[in-house]
Tab-separated table of C-alpha atoms in Angstrom:
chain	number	residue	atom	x	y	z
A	25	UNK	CA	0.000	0.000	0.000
A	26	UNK	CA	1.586	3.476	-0.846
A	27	UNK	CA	2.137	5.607	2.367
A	28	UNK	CA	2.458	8.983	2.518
A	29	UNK	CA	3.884	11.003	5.660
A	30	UNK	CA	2.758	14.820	5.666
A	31	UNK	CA	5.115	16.491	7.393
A	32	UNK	CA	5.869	20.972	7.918
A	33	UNK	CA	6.677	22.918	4.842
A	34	UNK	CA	9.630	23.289	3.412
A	35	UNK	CA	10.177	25.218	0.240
A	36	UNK	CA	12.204	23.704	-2.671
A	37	UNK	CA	13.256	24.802	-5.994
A	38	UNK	CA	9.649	24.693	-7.497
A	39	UNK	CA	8.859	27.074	-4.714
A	40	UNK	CA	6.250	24.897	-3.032
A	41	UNK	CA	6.601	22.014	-0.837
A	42	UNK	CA	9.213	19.334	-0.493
A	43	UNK	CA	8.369	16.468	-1.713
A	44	UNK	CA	10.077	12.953	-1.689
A	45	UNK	CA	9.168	9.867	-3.438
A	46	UNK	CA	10.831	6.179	-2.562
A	47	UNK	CA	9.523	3.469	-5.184
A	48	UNK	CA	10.042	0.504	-4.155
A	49	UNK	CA	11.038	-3.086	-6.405
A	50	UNK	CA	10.960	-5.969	-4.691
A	51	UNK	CA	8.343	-8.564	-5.390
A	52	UNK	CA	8.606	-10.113	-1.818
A	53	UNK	CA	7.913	-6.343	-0.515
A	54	UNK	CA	6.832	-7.403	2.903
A	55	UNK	CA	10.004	-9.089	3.806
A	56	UNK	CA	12.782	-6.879	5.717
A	57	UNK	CA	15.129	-9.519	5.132
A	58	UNK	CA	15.431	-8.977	1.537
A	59	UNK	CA	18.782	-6.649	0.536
A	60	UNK	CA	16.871	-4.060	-1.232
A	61	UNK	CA	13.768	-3.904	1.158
A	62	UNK	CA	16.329	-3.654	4.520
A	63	UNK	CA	18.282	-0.703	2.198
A	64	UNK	CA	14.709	1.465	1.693
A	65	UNK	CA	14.245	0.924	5.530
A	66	UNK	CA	17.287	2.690	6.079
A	67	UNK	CA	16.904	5.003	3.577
A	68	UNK	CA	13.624	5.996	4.888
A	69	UNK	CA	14.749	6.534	8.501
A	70	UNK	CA	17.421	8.792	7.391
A	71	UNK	CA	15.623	10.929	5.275
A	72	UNK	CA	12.720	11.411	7.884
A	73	UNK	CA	15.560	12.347	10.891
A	74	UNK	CA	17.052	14.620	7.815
A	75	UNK	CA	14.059	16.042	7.066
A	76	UNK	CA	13.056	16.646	10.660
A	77	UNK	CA	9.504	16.611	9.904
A	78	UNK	CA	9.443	19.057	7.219
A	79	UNK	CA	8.402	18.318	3.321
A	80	UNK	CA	6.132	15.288	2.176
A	81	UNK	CA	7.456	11.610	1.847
A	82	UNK	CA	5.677	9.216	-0.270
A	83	UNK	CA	6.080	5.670	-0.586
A	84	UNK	CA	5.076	2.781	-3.388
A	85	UNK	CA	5.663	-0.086	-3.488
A	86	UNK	CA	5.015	-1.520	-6.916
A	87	UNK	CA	4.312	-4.978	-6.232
A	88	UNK	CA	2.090	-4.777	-3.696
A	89	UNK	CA	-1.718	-5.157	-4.908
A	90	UNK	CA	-3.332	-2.719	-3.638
A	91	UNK	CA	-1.346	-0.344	-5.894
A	92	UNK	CA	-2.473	-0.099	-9.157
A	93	UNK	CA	0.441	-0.234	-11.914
A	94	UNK	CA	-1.102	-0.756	-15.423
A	95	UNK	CA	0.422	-2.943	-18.435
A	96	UNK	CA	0.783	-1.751	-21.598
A	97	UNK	CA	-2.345	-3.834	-23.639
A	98	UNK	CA	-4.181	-3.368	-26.765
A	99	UNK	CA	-6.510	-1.062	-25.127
A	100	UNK	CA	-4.241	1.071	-23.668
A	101	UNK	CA	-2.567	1.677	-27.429
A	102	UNK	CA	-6.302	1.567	-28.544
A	103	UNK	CA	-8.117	3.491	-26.523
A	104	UNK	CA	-7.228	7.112	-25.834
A	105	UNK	CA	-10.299	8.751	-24.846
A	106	UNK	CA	-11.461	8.449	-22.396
A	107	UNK	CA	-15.246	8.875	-22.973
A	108	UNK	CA	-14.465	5.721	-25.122
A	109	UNK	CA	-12.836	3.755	-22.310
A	110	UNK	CA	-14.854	0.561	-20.587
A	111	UNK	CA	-14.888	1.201	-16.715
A	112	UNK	CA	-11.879	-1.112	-16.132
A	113	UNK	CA	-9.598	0.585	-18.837
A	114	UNK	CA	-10.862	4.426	-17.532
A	115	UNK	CA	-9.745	3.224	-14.035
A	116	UNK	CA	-6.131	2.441	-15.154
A	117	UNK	CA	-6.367	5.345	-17.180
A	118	UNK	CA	-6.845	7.575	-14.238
A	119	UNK	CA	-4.032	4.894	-11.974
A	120	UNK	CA	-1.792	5.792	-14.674
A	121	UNK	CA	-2.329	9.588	-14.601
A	122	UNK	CA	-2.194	9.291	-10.746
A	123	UNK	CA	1.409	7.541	-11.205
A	124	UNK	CA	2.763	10.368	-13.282
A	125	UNK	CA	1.752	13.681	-11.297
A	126	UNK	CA	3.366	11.754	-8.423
A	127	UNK	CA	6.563	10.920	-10.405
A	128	UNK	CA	6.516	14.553	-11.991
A	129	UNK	CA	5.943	16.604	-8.449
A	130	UNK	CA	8.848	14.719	-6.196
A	131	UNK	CA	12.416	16.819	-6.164
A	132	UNK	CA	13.969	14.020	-4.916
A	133	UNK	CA	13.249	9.836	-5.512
A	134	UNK	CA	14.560	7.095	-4.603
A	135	UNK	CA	14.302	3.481	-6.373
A	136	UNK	CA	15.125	0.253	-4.822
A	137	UNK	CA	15.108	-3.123	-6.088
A	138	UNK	CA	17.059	-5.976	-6.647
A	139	UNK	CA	18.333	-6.963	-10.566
A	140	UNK	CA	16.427	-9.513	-11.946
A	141	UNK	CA	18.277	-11.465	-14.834
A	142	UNK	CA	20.255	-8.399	-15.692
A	143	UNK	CA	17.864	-5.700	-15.855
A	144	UNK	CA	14.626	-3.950	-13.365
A	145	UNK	CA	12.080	-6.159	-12.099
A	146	UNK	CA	8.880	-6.761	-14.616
A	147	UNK	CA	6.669	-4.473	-12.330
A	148	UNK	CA	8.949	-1.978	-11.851
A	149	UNK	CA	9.625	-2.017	-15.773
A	150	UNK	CA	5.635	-1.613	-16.053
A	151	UNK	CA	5.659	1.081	-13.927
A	152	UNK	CA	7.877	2.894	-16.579
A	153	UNK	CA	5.800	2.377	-19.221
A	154	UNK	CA	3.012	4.637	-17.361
A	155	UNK	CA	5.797	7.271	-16.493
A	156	UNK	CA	7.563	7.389	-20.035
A	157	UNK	CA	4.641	9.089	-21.826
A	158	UNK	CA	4.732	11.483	-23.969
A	159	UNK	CA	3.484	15.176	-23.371
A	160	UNK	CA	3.780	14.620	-19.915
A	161	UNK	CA	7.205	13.741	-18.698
A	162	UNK	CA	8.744	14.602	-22.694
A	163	UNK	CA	7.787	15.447	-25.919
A	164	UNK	CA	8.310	14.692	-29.831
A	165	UNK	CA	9.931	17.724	-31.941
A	166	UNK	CA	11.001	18.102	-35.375
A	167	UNK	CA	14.819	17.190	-34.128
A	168	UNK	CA	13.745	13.931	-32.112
A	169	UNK	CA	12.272	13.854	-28.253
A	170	UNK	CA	13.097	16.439	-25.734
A	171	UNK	CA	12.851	15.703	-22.041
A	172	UNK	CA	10.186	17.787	-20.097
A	173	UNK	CA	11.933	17.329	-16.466
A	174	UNK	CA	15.495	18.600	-15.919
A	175	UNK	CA	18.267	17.874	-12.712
A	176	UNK	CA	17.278	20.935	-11.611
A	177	UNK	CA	13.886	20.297	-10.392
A	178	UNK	CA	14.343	16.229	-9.949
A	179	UNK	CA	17.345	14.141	-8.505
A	180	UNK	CA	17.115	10.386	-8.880
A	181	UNK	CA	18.816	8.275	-6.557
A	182	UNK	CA	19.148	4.582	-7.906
A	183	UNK	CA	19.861	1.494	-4.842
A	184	UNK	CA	20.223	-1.549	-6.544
A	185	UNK	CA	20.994	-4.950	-4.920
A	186	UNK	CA	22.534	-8.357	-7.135
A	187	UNK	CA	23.545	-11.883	-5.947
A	188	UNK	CA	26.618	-11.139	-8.513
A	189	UNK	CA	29.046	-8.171	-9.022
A	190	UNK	CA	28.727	-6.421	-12.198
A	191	UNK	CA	31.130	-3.980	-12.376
A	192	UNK	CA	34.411	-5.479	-11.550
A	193	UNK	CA	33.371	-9.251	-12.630
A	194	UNK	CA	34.365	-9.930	-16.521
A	195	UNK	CA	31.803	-12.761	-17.151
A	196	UNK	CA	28.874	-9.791	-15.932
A	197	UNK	CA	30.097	-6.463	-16.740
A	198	UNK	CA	28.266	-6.734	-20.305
A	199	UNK	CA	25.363	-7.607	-18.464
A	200	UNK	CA	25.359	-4.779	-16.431
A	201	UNK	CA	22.169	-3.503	-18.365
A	202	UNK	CA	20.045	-2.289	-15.334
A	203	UNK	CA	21.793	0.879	-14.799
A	204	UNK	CA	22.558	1.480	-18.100
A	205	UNK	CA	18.678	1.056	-18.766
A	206	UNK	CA	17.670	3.659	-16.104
A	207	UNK	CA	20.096	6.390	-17.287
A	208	UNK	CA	18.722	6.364	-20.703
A	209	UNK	CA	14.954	6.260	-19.485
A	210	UNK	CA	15.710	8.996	-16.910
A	211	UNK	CA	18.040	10.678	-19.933
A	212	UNK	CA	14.537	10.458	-22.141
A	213	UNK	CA	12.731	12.695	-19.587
A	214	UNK	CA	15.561	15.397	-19.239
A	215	UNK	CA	17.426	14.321	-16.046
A	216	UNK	CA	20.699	13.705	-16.503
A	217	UNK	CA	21.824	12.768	-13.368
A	218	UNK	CA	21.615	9.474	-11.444
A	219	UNK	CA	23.264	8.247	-8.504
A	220	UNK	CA	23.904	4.619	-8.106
A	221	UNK	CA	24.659	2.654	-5.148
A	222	UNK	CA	25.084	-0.940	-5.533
A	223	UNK	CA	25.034	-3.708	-2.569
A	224	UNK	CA	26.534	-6.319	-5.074
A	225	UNK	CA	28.002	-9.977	-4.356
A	226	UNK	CA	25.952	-10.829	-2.161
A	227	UNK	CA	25.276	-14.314	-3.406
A	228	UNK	CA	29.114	-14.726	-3.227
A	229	UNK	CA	29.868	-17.459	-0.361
A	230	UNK	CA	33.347	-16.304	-0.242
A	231	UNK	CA	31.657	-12.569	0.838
A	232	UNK	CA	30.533	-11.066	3.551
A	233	UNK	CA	26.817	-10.304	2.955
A	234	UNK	CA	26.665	-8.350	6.048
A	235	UNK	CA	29.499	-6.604	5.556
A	236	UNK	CA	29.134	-5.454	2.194
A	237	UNK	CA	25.470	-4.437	3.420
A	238	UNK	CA	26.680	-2.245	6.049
A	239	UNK	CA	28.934	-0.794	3.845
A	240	UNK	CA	25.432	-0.047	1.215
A	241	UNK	CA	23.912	1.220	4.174
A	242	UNK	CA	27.261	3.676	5.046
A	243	UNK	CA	26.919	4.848	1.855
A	244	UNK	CA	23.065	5.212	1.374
A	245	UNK	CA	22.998	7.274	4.595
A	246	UNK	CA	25.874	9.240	4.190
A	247	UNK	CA	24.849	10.703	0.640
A	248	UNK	CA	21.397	11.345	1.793
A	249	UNK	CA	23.088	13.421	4.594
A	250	UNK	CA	25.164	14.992	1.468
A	251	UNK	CA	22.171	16.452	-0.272
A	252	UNK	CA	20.860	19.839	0.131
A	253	UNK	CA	17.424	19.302	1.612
């Protein structure tokens, strides 16, 4: 279920109200023992004793059900009007439309979720597809697409947990498609500018799961503490 925390005013570069969004991408996203799901906890405590109840923090979490995150289906290529839409495909409509003015009014989000063979969970991926529309978050010109968000008004923060490591490991590096994938979809809306922390290796039984955890968490918490918020 998506929770939101209202907290005091605090005025940002928009010149209203701070607001945060953490999106969530595991598809067990009950379980605090999961990597990425123990990482969002964190995060989440740090940014409200930052925030020090000031500004607006949202929460989704894509997989659970009682969030609504339409696929892309014939009738949603179909059927654009919505006077034309059947009651199930005007309420999807509207989940969609909810999904983007919450994506297009945070100044700072965070995304969590483990890699699933190579690249973002399936939901998370669908949730995407409602974001990356155009007229809303860019548009099509004469010269190709042109973002409609910029770093200046958004800053995306990308936490992504893996069994393998990516970066350094030969056999994975081309693989590393996730936060390659995220850069150009962020990229397609105008922002630029992506921060990545890994917790990677974690499957490795020569590692130290918690210590390369704690060392995510040092990280996660120490560049929230960075920003200017």
């Amino acid at each position: 279920m998506a929770l939101r925390m209202e907290l005091q005013n605090i005025q940002t570069n928009r010149g209203g109200t701070m607001k945060i969004l953490q999106l969530m991408a595991h598809p067990d996203y009950n379980n605090q023992k999961r990597a990425a799901n123990r990482l969002a906890d964190v995060g989440l405590k740090t940014l409200q004793e930052k925030l020090n109840g000031q500004g607006t923090i949202e929460v989704l979490s894509v997989y659970d059900p009682n969030n609504i995150i339409p696929q892309v289906t014939a009738d949603t290529l179909n059927l654009t009007n919505p006077k034309e839409m059947s009651a199930e495909r005007l309420k999807n409509h509207e989940a969609q439309y909810k999904l983007i003015k919450q994506w297009k009014s945070a100044d700072y989000i965070y995304i969590y979720m483990p890699l699933h063979n190579w690249n973002v969970p399936a939901k998370f991926k669908d949730y995407l597809d409602n974001i990356l529309t155009a007229r809303e978050t860019f548009k099509y010109t004469e010269t190709g697409s042109v973002g409609l968000m910029s770093d200046e008004t958004t800053k995306v923060t990308f936490i992504l947990t893996s069994g393998s490591e990516y970066d350094t490991n030969y056999r994975y590096v081309n693989l590393d498609i996730a936060p390659q994938y995220m850069r150009g979809v962020l990229h397609m809306m105008g922002i630029n500018q992506m921060k990545l922390i890994r917790a990677q290796g974690l499957d490795i039984f020569t590692n130290d799961k918690e210590e390369i955890m704690k060392s995510a968490e040092k990280e996660l918490v120490g560049y929230i503490n960075s920003q200017s918020f």
